[in-house]
Coordinates of C-alpha atoms in Angstrom, one line a residue:
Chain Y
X1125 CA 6.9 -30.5 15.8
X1126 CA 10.3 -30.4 18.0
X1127 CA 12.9 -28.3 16.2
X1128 CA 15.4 -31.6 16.8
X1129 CA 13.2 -34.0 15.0
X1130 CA 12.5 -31.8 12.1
X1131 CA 14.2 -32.1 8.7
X1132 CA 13.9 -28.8 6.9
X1133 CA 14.8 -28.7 2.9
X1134 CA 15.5 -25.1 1.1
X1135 CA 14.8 -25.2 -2.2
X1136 CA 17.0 -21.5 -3.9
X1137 CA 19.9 -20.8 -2.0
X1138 CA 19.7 -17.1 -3.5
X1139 CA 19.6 -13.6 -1.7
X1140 CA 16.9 -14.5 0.4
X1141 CA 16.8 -18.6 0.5
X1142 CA 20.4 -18.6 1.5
X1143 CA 20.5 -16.4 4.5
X1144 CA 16.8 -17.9 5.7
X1145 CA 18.7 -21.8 5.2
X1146 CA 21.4 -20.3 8.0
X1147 CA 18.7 -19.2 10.6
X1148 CA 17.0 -22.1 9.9
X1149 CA 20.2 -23.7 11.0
X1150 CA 21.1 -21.6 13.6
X1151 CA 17.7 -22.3 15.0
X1152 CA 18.7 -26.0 15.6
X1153 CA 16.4 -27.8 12.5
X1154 CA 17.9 -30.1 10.5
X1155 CA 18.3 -27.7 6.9
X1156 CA 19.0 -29.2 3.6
X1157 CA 19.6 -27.2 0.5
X1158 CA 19.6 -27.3 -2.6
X1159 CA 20.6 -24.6 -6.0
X1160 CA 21.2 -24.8 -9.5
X1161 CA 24.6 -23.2 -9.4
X1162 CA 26.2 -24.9 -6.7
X1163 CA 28.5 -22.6 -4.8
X1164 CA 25.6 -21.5 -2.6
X1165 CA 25.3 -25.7 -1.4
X1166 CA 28.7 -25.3 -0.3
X1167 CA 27.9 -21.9 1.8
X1168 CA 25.5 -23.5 3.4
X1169 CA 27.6 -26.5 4.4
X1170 CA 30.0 -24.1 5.7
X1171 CA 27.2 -22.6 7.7
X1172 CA 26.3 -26.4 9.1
X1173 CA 23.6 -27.4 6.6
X1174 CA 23.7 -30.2 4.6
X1175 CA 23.9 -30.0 0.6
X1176 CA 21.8 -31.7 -1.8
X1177 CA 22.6 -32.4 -5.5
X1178 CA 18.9 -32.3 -6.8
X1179 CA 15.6 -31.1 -5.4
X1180 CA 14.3 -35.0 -5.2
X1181 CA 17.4 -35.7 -2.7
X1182 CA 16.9 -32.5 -0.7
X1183 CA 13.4 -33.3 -0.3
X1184 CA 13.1 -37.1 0.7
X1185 CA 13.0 -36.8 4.3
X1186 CA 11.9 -33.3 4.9
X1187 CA 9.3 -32.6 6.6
X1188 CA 8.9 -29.0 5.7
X1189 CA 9.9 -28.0 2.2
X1190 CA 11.3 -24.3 1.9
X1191 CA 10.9 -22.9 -2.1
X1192 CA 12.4 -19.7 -3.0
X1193 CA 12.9 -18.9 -6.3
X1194 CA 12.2 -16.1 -8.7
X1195 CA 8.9 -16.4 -10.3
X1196 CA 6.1 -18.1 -11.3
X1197 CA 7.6 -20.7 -13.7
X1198 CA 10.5 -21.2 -11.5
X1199 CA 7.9 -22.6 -8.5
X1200 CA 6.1 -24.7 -11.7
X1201 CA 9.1 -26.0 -12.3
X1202 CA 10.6 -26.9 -9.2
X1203 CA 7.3 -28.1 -7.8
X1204 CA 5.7 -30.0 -11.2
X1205 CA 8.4 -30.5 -13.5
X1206 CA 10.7 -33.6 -14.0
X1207 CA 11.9 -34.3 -10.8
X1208 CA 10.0 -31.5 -9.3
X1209 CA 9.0 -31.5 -5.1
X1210 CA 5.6 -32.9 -5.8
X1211 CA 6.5 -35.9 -7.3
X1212 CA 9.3 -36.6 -4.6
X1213 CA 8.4 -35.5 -1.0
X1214 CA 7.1 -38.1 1.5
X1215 CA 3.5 -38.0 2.1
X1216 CA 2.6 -35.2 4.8
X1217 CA 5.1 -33.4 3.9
X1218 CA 4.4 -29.3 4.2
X1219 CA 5.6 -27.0 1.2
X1220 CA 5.7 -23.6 2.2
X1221 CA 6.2 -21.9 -1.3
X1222 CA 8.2 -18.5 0.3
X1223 CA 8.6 -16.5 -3.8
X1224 CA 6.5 -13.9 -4.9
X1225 CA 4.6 -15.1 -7.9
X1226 CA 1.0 -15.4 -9.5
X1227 CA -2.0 -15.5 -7.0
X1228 CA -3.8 -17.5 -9.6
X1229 CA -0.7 -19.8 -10.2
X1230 CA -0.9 -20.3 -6.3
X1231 CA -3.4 -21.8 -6.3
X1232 CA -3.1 -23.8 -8.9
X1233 CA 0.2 -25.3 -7.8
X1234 CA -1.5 -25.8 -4.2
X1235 CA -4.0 -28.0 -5.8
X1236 CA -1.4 -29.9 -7.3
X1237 CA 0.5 -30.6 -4.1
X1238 CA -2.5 -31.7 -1.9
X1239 CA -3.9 -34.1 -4.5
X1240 CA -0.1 -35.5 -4.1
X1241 CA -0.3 -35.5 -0.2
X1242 CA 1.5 -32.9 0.8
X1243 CA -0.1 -29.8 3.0
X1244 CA 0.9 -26.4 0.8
X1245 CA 1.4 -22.7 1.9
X1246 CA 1.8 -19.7 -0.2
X1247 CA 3.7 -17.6 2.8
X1248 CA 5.6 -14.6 0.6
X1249 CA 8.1 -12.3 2.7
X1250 CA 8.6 -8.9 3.0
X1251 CA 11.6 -7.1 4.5
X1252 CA 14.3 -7.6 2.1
X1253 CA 18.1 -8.9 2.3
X1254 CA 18.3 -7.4 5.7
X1255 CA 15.1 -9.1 7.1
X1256 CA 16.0 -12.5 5.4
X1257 CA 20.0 -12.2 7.3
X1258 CA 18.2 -10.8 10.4
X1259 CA 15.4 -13.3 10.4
X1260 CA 12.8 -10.5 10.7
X1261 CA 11.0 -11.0 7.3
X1262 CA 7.0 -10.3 7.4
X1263 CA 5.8 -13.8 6.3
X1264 CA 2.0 -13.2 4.6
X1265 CA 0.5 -17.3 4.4
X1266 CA -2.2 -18.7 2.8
X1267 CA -3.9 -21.9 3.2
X1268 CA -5.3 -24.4 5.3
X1269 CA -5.0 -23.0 9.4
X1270 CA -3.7 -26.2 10.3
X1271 CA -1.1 -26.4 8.4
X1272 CA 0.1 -22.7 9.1
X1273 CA 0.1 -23.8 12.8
X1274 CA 2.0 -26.6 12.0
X1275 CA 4.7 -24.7 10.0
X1276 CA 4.7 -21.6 12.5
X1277 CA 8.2 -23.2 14.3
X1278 CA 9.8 -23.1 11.0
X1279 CA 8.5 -19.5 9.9
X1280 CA 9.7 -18.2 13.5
X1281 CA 13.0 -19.2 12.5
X1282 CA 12.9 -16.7 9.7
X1283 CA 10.7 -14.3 10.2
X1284 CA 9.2 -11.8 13.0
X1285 CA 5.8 -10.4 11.9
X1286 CA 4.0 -14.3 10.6
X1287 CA 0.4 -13.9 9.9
X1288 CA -2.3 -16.8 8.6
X1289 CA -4.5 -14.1 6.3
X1290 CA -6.7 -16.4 4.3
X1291 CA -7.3 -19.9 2.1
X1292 CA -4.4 -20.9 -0.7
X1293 CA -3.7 -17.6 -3.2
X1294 CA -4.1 -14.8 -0.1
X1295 CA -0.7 -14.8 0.7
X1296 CA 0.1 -13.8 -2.9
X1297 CA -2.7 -11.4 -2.7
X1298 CA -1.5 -9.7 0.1
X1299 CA 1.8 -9.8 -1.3
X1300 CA 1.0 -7.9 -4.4
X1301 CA -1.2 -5.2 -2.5
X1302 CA 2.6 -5.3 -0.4
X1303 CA 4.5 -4.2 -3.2
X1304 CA 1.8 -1.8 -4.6
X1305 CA 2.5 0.1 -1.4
X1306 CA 5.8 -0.5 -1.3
X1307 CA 6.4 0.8 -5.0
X1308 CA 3.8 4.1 -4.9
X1309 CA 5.8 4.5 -1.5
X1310 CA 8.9 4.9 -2.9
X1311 CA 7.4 6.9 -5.9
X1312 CA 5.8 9.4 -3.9
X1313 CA 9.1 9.9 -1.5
X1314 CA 11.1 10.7 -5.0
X1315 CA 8.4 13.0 -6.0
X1316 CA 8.8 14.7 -2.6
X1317 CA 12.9 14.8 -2.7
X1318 CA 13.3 16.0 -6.1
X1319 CA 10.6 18.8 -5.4
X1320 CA 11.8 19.7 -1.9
X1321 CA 15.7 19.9 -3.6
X1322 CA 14.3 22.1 -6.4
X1323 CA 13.4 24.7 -3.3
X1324 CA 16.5 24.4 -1.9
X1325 CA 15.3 23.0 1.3
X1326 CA 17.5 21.0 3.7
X1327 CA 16.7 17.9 2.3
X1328 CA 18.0 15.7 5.2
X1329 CA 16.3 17.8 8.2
X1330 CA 12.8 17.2 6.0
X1331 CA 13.5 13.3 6.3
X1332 CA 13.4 13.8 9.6
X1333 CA 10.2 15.6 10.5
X1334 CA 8.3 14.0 7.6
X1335 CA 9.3 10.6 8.8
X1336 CA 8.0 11.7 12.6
X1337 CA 4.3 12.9 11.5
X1338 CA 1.5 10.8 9.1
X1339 CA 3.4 10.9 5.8
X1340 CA 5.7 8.4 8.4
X1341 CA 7.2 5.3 6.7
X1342 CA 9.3 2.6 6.3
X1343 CA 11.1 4.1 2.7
X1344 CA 11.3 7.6 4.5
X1345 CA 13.0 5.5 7.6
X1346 CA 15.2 3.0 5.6
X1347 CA 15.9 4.7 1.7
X1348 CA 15.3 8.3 1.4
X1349 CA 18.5 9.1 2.8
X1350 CA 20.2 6.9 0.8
X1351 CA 18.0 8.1 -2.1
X1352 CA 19.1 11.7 -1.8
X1353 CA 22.9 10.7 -1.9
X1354 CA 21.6 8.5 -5.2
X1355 CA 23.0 5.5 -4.0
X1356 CA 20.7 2.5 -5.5
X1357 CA 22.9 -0.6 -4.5
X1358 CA 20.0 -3.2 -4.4
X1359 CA 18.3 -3.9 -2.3
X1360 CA 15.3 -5.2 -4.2
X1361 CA 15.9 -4.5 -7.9
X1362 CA 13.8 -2.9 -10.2
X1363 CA 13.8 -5.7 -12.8
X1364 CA 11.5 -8.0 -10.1
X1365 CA 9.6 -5.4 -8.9
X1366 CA 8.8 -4.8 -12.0
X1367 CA 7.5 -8.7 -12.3
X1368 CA 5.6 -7.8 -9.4
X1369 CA 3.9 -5.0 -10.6
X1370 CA 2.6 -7.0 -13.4
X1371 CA 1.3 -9.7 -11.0
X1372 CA -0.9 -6.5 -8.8
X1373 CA -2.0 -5.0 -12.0
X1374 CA -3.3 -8.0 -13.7
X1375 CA -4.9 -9.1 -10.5
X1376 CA -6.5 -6.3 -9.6
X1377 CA -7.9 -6.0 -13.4
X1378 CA -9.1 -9.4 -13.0
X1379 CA -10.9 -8.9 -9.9
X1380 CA -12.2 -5.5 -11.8
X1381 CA -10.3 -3.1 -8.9
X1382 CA -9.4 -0.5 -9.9
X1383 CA -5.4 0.8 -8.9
X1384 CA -4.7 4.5 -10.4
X1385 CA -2.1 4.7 -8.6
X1386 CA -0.5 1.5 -8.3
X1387 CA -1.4 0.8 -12.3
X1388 CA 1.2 4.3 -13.1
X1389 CA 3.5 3.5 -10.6
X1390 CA 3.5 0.0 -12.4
X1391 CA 4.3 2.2 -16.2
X1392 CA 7.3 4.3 -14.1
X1393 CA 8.9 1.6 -13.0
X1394 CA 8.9 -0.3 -16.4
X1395 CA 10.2 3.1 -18.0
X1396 CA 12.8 3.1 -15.5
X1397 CA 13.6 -0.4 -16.7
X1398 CA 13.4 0.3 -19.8
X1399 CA 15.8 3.0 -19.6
X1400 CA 18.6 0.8 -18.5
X1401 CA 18.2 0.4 -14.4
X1402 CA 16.8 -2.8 -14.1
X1403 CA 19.4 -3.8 -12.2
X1404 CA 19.7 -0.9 -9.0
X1405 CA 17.5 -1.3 -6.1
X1406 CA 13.8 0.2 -7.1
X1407 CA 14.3 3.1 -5.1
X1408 CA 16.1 4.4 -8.3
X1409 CA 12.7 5.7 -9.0
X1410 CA 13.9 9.0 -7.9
X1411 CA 16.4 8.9 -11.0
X1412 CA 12.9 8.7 -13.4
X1413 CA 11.4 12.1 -11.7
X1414 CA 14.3 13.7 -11.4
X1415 CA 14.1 12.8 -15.4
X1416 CA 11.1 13.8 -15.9
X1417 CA 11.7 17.2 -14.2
X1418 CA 15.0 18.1 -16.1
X1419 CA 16.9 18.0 -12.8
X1420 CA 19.8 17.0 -11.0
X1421 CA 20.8 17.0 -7.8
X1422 CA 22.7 20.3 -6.7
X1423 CA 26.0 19.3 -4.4
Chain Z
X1261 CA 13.8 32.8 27.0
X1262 CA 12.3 31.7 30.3
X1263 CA 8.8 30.1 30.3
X1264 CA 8.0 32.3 33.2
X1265 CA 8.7 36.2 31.3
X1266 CA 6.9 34.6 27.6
X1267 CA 4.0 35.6 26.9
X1268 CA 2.7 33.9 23.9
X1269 CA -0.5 35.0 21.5
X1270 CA -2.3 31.9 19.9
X1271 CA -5.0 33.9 17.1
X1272 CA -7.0 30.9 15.6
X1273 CA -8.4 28.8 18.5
X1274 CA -9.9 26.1 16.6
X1275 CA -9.8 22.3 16.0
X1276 CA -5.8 22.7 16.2
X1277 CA -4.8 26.0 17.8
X1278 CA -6.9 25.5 20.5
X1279 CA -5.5 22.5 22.2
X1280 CA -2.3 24.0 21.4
X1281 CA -3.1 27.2 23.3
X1282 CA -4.4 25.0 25.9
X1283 CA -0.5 22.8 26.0
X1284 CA 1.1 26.4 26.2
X1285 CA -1.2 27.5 29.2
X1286 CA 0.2 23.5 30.8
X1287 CA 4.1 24.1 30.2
X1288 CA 3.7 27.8 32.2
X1289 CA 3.5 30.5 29.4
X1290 CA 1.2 33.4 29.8
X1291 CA -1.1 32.5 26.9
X1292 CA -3.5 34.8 25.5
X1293 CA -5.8 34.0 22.6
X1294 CA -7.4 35.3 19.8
X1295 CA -10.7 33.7 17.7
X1296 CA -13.4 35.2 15.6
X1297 CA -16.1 33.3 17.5
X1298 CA -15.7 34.0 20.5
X1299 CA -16.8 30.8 22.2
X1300 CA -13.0 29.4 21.8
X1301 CA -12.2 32.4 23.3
X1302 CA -14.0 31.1 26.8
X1303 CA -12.7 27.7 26.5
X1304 CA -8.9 28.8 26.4
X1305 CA -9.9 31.4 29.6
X1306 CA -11.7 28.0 31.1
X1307 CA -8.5 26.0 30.5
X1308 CA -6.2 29.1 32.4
X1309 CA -5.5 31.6 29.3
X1310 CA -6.2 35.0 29.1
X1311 CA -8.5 36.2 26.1
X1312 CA -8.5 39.0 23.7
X1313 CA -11.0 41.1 21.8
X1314 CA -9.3 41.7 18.9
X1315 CA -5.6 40.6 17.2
X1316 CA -3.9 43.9 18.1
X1317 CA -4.9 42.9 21.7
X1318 CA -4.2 39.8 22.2
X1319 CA -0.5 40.2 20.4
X1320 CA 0.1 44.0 22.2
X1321 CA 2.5 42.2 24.8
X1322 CA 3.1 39.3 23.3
X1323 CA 6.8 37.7 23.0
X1324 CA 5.7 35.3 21.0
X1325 CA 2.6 34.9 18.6
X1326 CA 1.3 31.6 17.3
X1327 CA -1.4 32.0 14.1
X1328 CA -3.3 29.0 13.0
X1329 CA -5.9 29.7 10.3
X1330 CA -7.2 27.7 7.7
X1331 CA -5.6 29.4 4.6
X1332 CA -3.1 31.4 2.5
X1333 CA -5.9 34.6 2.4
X1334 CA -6.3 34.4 6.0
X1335 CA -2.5 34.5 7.1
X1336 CA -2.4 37.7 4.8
X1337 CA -5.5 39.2 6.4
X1338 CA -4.6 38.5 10.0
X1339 CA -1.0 39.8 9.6
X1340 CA -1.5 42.4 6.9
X1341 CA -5.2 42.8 7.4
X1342 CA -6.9 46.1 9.1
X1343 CA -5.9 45.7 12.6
X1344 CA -3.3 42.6 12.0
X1345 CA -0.7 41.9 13.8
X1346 CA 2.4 42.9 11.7
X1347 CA 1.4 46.6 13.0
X1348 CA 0.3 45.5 16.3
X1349 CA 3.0 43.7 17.5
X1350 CA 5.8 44.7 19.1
X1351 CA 9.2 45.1 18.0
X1352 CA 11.5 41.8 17.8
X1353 CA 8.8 39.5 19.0
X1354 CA 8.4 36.2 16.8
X1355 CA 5.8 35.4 14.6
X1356 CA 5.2 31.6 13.8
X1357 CA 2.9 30.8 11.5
X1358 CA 1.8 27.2 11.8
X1359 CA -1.1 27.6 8.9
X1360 CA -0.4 25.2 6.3
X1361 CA -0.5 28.0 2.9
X1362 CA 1.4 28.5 -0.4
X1363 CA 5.3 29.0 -0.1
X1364 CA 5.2 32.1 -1.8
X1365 CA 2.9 34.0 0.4
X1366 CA 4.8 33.0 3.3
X1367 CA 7.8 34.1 1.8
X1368 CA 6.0 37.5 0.9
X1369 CA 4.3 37.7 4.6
X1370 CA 7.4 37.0 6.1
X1371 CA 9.3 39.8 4.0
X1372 CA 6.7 42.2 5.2
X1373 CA 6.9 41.0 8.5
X1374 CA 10.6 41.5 9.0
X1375 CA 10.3 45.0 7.6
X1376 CA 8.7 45.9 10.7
X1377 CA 10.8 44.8 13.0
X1378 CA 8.9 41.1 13.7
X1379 CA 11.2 38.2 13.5
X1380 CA 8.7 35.1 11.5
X1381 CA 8.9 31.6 11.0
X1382 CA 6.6 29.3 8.7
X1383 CA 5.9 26.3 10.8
X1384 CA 3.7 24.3 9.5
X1385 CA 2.9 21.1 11.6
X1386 CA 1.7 17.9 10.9
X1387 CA -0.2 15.0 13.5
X1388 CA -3.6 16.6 13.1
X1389 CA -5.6 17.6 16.2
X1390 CA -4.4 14.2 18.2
X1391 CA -0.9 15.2 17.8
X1392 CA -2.3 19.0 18.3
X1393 CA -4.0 17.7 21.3
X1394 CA -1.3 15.4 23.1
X1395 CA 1.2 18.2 21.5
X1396 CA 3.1 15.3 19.9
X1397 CA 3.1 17.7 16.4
X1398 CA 5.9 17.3 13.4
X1399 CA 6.6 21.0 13.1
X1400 CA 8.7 22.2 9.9
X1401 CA 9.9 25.6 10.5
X1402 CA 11.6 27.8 7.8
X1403 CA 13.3 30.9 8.4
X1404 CA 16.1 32.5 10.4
X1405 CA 17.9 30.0 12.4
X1406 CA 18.7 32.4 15.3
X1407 CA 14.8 33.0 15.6
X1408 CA 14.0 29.1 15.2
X1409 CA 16.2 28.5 18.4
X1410 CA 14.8 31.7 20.2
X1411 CA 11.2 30.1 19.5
X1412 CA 12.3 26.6 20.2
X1413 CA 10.7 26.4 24.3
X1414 CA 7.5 27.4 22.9
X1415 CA 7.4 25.1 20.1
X1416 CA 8.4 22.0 22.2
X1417 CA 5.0 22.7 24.4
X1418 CA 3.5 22.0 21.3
X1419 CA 5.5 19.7 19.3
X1420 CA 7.6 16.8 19.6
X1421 CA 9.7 16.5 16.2
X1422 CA 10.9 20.3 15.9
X1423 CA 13.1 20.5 12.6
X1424 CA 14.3 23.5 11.1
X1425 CA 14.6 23.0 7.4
X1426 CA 15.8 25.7 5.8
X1427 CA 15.3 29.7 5.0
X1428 CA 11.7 31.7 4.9
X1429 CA 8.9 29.5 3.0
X1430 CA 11.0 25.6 3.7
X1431 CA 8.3 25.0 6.3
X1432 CA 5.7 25.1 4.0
X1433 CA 7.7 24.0 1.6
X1434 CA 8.3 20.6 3.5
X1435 CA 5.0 20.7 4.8
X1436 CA 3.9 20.8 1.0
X1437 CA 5.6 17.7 0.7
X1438 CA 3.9 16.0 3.5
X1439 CA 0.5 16.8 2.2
X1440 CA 1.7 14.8 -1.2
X1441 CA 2.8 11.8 0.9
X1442 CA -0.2 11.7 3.1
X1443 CA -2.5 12.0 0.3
X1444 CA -0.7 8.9 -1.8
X1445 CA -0.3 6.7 0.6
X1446 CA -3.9 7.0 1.8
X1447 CA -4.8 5.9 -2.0
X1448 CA -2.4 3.7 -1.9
X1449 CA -3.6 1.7 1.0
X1450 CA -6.9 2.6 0.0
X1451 CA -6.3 0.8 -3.6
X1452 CA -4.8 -2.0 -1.2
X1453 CA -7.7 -2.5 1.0
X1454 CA -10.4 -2.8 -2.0
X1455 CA -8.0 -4.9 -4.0
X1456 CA -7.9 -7.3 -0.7
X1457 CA -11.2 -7.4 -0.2
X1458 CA -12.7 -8.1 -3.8
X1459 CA -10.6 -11.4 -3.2
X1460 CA -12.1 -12.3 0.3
X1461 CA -8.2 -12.0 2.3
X1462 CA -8.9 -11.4 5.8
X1463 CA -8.1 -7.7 5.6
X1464 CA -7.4 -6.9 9.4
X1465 CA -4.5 -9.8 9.5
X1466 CA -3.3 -8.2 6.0
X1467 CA -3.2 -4.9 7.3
X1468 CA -1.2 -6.2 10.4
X1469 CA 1.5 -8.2 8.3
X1470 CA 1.6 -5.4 5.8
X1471 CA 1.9 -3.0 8.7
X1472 CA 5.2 -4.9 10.0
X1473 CA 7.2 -4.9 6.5
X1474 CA 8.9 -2.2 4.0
X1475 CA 4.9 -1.6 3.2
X1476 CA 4.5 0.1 6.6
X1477 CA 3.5 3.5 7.2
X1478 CA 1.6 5.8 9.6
X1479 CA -1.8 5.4 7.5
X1480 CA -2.1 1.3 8.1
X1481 CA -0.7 2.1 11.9
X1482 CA -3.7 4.8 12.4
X1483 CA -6.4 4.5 9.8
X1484 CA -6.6 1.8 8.2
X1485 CA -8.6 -0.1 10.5
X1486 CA -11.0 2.2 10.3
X1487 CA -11.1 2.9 6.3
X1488 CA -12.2 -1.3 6.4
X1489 CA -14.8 -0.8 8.8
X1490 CA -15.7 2.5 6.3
X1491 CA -15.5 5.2 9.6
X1492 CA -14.4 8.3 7.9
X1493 CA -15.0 11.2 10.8
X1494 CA -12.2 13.9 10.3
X1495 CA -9.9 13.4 11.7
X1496 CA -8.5 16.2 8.7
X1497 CA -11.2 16.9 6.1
X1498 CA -11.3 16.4 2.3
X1499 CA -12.0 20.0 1.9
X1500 CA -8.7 21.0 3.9
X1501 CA -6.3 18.2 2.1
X1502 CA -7.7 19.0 -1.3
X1503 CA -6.5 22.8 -0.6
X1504 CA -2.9 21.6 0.0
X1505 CA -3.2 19.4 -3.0
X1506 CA -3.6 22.4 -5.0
X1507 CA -1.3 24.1 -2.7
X1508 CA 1.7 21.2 -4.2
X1509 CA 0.4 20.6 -7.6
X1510 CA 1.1 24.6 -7.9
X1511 CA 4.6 24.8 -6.6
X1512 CA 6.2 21.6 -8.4
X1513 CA 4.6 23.2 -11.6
X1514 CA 6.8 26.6 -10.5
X1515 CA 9.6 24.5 -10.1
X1516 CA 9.1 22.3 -13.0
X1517 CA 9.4 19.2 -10.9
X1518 CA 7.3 16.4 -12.4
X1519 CA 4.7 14.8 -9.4
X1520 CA 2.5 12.3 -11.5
X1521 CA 1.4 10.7 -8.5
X1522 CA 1.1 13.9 -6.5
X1523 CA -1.1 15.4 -9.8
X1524 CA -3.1 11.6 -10.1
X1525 CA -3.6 11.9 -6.1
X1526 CA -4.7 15.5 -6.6
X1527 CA -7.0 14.7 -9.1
X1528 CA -9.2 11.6 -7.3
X1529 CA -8.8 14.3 -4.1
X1530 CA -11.1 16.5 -6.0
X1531 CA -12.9 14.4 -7.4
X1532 CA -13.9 12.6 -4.1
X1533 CA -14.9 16.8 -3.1
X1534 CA -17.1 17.0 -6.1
X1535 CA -18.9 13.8 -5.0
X1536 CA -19.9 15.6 -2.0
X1537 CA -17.5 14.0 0.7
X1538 CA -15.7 17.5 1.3
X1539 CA -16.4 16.8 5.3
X1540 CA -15.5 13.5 5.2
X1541 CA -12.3 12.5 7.1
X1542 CA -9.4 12.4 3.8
X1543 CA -9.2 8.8 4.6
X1544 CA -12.3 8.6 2.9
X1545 CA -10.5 8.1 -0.9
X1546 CA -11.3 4.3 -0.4
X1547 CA -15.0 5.3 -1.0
X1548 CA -13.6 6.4 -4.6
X1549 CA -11.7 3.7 -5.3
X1550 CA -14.7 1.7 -4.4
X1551 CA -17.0 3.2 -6.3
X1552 CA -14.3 3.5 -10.1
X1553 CA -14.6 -0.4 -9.1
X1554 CA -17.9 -0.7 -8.6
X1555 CA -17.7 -2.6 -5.3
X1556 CA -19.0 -2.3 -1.8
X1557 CA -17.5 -3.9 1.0
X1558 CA -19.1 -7.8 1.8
X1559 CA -20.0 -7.9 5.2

């Protein structure tokens, strides 16, 4: 598929959709978009996209379908409700659902979609506002190989690290192991800062050699410092990872696996929600230990 | 301090101090060694050094001396001990301790130390024997910061990221704080893996997309792989990493700093110990997460 001849439609023109519609249009495809609230249609005409004003319209001619909305309903409801995708995109047509929702609901939705003709992915991201405006988002897909090979032109528009890891539901899967990792990552790094403050240690010099030896990674390279300052400007914010740590934990119960670790990270970061911060990045974990622990930071 | 004049003493010569004995004999320094069996005593003469028959001898002339033993009664004994080298040394030479022990015997050994005229750091390291071997080590040095940049030729034969972090004990401190990270994240992707597997994702391409996103860390770079194929030689041993866990659970209780996935992690750490996998590689927390799920890997 020649990026010239192919008509691209983005379905949620939010935080992530919107900045992966401009690479897609910076990578030469024909992008059509469409969003509730309509502002973001216009940004992306700015950006040289084309606006639609319903998801039928955006959809007619594609021949990839971009969705990217906030859960599992949403992707119900903009793929099987009143003029929903399904019903409306030509025959052929590949759906690469790009949200974070429900393994199980997945599937279910795939099913849908190829009794209707069209080829589905579940192809989550990882990598945040910054990997959706750089186009260097992890893309996890699941479903037929074919189709991923088909779509792969698209994906490398948006994303850097795009890997095929199993039937329809896997890239869910993999996404909710993702943000098991990513959570208990960010826990365990706010343990570690609130306890190495409470000695009195140089707190930005331990960043530094913790990040260079095995207890390396990406929330010691990218957060912590930003962590220790306690600035929690999402980012990714707690109230959706919080959705997400409902989707690992009941999948994982339903498989009978079990996640210690992930399951309490999954209570913390509801008590931090519950507590008022849904709406700072989830790195404001550290504000929950440093609860717990009677603390605060020292300046 | 010129590589030429240093002589530096190495007492532990095993899985860690000996290659590092053997990358202080490659930059130039006039490295003698210490062991209790004396075997490692051969091997660091095979490999250029010069080897003693007892502590007092090996440190006599020594500018700077290295210890790496395997715990907080050891350091004591070796310095403070019957012929250890707090009154063998010679005045003003620097003692670094790169044994991973509690934060408040390092702080005591150091005290002792400097009351007779020795100048100590704590410098833990972290990399395990490949980064001991290719001397690529995170070392995390506490103490005086006029001794840390008096030691600093030595330790960059050794070590690649060389941070000091703070007064007497940070280094273990910090390194305290590694050992909690390294633990949790090994559950974490450990949690990850089983949860993958039980629903049939093709866990190699997972761990590569996971790998590439705000999920990454130094565990799915380096063991990973291995922890699906079930390979769990140490590598750094359950026995050694359940030590440190009650090495951090201990300090953040002294502190009051609340660790609940530190104490969790600390807790399936022994637990995996009490099964009988004390020699197994620490990677080897999947085979509990396995077996609280009651799976075993499909081939």
């Amino acid at each position: 598929m020649s990026t010239q001849q192919t008509t691209v439609a983005v379905i949620g023109l939010g935080i992530m959709g919107g900045p992966m519609a401009a690479n897609l249009v910076k990578a030469g495809f024909d992008t059509v978009g469409y969003n509730r609230s309509p502002q973001k249609v216009k940004d992306l005409e700015a950006a040289g996209g084309r606006g639609a004003a319903s998801i039928a319209e955006a959809v007619a001619d594609a021949d990839v379908i971009i969705t990217m909305v906030p859960d599992s309903p949403d992707v119900e409801d903009v793929a099987l409700g009143e003029g929903g995708l399904v019903g409306a995109a030509k025959s052929g047509a590949i759906w690469v659902d790009a949200s974070t929702i429900r393994p199980d609901v997945a599937v279910r939705v795939g099913e849908a979609a190829t009794e209707a003709g069209l080829r589905p992915l579940d192809a989550p991201v990882s990598g945040g506002e910054k990997g959706a405006i750089e186009a260097t988002l992890s893309i996890m897909a699941g479903g037929e190989a074919e189709t991923f090979e088909a779509a792969r032109p698209v994906l490398e528009a948006v994303g850097k690290t795009i890997v095929h890891v199993g039937p329809s539901g896997s890239g869910q899967t993999v996404k909710a192991a993702n943000q098991l990792i990513v959570a208990g990552t960010i826990e365990l790094v706010s343990e570690a800062l609130v306890f190495l403050e409470a000695y009195g240690v140089d707190t930005e010099a331990a960043i530094k050699v913790l990040a260079g030896g095995l207890a390396g990674n990406r929330i010691l390279d990218n957060k912590a410092s930003a962590m220790a300052q306690r600035s929690f400007q999402p980012g990714f914010r707690v109230d959706l990872h919080h959705k997400d740590m409902g989707i690992v934990t009941a999948a994982a119960r339903e498989a009978g696996v079990a996640i210690p670790l992930g399951a309490l990270t999954a209570q913390l970061m509801g008590s931090l929600r519950q507590l008022g911060h849904g709406d700072l990045d989830h790195s404001a974990l550290l504000l929950l230990v440093e609860q717990l622990s009677g603390h605060t930071r020292k300046d």
